mmCIF file of C-alpha atoms in Angstrom:
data_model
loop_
_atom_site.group_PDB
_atom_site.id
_atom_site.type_symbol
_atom_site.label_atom_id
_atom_site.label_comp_id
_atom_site.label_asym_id
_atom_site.label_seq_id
_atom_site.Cartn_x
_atom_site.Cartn_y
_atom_site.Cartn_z
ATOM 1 C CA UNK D 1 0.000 0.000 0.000
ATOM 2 C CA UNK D 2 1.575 3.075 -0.992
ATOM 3 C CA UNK D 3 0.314 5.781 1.488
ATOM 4 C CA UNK D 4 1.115 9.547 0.934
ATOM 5 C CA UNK D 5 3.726 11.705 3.405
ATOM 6 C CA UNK D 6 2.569 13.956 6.193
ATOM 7 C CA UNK D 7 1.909 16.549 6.115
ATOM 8 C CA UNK D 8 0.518 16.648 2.711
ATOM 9 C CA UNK D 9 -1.207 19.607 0.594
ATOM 10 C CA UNK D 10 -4.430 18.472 -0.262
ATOM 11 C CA UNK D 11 -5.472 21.486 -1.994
ATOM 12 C CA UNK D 12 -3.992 24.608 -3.407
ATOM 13 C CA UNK D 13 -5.529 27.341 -4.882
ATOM 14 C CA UNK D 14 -4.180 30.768 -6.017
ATOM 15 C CA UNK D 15 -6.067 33.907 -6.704
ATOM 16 C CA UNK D 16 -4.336 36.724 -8.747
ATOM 17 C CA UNK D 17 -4.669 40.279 -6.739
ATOM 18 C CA UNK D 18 -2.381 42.364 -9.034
ATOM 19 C CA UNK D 19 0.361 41.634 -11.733
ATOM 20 C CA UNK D 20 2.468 41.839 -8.339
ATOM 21 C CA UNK D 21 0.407 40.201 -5.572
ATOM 22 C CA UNK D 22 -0.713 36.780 -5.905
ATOM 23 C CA UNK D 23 -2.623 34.651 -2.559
ATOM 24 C CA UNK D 24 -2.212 31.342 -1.963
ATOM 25 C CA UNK D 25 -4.747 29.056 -0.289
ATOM 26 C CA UNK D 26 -3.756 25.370 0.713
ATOM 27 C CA UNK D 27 -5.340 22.443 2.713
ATOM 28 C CA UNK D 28 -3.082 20.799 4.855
ATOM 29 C CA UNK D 29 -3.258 17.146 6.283
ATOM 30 C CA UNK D 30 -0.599 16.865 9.552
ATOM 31 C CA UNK D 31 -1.649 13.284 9.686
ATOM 32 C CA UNK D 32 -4.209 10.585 8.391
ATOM 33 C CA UNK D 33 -6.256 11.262 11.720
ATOM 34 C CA UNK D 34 -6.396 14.632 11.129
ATOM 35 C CA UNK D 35 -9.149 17.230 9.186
ATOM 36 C CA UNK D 36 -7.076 19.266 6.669
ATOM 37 C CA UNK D 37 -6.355 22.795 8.171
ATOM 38 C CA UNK D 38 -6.343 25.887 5.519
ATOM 39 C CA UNK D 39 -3.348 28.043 5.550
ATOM 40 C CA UNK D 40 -2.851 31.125 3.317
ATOM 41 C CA UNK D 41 -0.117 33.040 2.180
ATOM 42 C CA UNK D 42 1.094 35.733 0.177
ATOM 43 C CA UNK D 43 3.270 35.316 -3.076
ATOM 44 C CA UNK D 44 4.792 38.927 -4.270
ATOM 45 C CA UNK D 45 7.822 38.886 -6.591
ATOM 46 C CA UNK D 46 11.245 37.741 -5.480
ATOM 47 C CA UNK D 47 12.564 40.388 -3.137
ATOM 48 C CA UNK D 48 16.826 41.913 -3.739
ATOM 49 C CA UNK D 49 18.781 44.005 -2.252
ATOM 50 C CA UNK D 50 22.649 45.602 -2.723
ATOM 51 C CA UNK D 51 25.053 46.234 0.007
ATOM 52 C CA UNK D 52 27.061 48.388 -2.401
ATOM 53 C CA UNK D 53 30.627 49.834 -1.343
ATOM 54 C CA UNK D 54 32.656 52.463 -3.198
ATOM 55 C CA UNK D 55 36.384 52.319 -3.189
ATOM 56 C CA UNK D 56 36.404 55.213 -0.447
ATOM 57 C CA UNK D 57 34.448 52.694 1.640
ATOM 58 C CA UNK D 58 31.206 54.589 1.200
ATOM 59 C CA UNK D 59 28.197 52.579 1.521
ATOM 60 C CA UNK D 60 24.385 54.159 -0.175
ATOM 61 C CA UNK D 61 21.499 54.122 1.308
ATOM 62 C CA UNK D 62 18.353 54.703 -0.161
ATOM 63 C CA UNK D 63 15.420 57.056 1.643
ATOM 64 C CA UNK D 64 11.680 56.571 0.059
ATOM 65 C CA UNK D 65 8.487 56.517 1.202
ATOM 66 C CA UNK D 66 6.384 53.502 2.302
ATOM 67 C CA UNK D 67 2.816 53.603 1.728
ATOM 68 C CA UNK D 68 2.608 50.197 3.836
ATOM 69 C CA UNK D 69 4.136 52.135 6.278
ATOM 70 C CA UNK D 70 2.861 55.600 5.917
ATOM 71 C CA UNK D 71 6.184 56.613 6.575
ATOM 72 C CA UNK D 72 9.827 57.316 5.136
ATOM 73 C CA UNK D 73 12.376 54.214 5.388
ATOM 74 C CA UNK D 74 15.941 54.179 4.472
ATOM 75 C CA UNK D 75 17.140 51.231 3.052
ATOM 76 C CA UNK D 76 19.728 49.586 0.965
ATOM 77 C CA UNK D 77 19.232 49.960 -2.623
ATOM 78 C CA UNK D 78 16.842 47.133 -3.867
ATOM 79 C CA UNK D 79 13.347 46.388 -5.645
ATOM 80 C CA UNK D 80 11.707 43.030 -7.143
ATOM 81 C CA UNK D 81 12.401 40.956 -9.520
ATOM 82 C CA UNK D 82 10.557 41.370 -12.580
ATOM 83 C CA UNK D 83 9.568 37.746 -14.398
ATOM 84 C CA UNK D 84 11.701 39.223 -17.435
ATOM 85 C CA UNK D 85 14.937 39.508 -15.449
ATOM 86 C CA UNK D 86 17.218 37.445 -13.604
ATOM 87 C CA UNK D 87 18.124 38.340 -9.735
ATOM 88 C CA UNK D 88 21.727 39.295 -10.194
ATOM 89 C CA UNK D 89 20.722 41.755 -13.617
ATOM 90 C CA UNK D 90 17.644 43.185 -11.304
ATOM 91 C CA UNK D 91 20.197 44.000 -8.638
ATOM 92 C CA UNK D 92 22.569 45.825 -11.206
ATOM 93 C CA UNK D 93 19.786 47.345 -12.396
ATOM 94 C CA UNK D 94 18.214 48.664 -9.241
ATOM 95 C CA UNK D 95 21.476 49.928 -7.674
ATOM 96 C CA UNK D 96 22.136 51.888 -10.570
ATOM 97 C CA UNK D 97 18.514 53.694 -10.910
ATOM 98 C CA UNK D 98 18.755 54.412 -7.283
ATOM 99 C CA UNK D 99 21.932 55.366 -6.179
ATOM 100 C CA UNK D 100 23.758 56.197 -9.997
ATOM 101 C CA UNK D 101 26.369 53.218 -9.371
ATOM 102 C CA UNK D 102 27.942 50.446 -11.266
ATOM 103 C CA UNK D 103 29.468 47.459 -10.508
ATOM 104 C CA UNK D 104 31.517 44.827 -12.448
ATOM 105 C CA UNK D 105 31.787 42.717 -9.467
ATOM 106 C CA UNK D 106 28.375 41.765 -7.897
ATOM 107 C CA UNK D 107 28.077 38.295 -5.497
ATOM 108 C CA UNK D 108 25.618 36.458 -4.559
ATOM 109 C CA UNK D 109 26.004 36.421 -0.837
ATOM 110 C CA UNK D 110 22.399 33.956 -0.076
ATOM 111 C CA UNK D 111 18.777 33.545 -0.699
ATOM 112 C CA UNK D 112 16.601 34.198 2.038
ATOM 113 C CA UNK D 113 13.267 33.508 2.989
ATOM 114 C CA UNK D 114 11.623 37.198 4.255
ATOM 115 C CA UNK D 115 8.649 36.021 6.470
ATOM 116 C CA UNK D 116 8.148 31.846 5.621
ATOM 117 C CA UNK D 117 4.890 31.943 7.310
ATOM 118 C CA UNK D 118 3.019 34.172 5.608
ATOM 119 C CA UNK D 119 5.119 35.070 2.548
ATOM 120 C CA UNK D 120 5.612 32.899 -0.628
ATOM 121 C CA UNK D 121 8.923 34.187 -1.845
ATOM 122 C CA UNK D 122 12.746 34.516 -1.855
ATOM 123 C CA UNK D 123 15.076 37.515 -0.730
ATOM 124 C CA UNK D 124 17.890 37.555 -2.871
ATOM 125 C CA UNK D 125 20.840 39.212 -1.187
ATOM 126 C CA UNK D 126 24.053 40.629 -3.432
ATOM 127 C CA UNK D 127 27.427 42.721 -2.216
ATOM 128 C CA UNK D 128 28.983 44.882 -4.785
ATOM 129 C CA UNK D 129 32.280 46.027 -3.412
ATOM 130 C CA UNK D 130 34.255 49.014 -5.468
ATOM 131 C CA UNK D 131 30.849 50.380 -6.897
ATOM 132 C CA UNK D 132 31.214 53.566 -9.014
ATOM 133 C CA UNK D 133 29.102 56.553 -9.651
ATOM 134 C CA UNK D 134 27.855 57.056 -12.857
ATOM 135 C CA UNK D 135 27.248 60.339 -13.388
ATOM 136 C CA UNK D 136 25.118 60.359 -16.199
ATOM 137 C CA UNK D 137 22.329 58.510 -14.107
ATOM 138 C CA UNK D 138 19.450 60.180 -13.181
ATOM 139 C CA UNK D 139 18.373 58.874 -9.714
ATOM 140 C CA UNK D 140 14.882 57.732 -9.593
ATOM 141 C CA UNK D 141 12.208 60.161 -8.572
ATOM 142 C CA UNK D 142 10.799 59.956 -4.643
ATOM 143 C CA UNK D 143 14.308 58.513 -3.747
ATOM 144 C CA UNK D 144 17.025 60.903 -1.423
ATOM 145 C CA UNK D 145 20.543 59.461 -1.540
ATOM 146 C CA UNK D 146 21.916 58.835 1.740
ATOM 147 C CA UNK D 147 25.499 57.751 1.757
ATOM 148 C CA UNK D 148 27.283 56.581 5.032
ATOM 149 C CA UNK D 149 29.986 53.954 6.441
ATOM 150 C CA UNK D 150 30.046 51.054 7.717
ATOM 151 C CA UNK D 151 30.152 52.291 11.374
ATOM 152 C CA UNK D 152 27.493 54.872 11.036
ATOM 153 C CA UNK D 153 25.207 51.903 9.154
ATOM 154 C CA UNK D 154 25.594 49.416 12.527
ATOM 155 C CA UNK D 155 24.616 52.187 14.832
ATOM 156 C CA UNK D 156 21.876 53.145 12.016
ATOM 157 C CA UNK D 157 20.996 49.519 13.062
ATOM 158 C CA UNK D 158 21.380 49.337 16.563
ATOM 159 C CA UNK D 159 19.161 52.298 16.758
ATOM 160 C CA UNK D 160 16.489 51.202 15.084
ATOM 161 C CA UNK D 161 16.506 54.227 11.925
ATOM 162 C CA UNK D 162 17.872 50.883 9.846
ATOM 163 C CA UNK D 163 14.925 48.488 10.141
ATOM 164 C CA UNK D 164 14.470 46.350 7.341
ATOM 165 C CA UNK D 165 14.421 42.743 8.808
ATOM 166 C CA UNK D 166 15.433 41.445 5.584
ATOM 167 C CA UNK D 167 18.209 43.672 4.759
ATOM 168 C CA UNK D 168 19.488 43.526 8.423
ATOM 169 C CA UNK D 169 19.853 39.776 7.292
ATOM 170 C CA UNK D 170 21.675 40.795 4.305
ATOM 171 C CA UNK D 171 24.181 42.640 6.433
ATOM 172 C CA UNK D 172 24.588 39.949 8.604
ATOM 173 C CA UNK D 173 25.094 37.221 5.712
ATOM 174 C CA UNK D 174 27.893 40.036 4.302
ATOM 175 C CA UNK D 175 29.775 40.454 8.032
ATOM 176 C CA UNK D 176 29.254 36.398 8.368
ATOM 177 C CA UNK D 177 31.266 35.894 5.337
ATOM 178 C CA UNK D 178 33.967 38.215 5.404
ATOM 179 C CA UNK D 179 32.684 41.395 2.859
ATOM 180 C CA UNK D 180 32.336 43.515 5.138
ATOM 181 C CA UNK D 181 34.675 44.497 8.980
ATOM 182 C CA UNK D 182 33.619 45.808 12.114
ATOM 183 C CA UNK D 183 29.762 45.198 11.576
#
């Protein structure tokens, strides 16, 4: 007899919000005793984010405002990944709209997962050491460039005006594996 692993989905159903929201409804069976409980989540696009460094050790930031929040944020550079694009050319591609830097050296430091109970996505997280300006780049619209060092970004931290869980992560993942000192 050939019986099925617990715990199994049973059923999964996904309703479109917007092109960038999508919710996800499944039935889960823990065990064969058990009813099927109903969990939902949330799938927006893949999440990245750029701990960029110029050569004089600066490090931008990027200062926006968050309607989710109904509040300004600062935040490494970052947006999501559109289905046309990969991860690493979104990353290029964000850190150079928002902050008018370019990299030839970008790594993938991990892929995270920003809130696994309620969100159906991944966090991609990228370093791009000796970033430079560009300055025929037009910084996006709605954005303030903030640029600081590594120091004044872990007190940034530490007192809460840096408070991105995910991108916290990001800087850990960077310290963790030797990108960036003293964090």
């Amino acid at each position: 007899m050939n019986k099925k692993p617990f715990p199994s989905i049973v059923d999964k159903q996904e309703t479109s919000i917007s092109k960038w929201l999508t919710l996800v409804k499944r039935d889960v069976k823990f065990s064969q005793e058990e009813v099927a409980e109903t969990y939902h989540s949330v799938r927006p696009y893949d999440y990245i984010s750029v701990l960029a460094i110029t050569p004089e050790l600066k490090i931008p930031l990027v200062k926006q405002y968050r309607p989710s929040l109904e509040c300004h944020t600062i935040e490494l550079p970052g947006g999501l990944v559109d289905s046309n694009d990969s991860p690493e050319k979104t990353a290029l591609k964000e850190l150079r709209e928002e902050t008018g830097l370019v990299s030839s050296q970008i790594e993938l430091l991990g892929i995270l997962t920003p809130d696994p109970g309620r969100l159906d996505n991944r966090f991609f997280c990228y370093f791009a050491p000796n970033s430079k300006i560009d300055s025929t780049v037009i910084i996006e619209p709605r954005i303030k460039l903030i640029w600081t060092d590594i120091e004044e970004l872990r007190q940034m931290v530490l007192d809460g005006r840096f408070n991105s869980c995910p991108q916290v992560s990001l800087l850990a993942l960077a310290s963790l594996r030797g990108c960036i000192k003293g964090f």
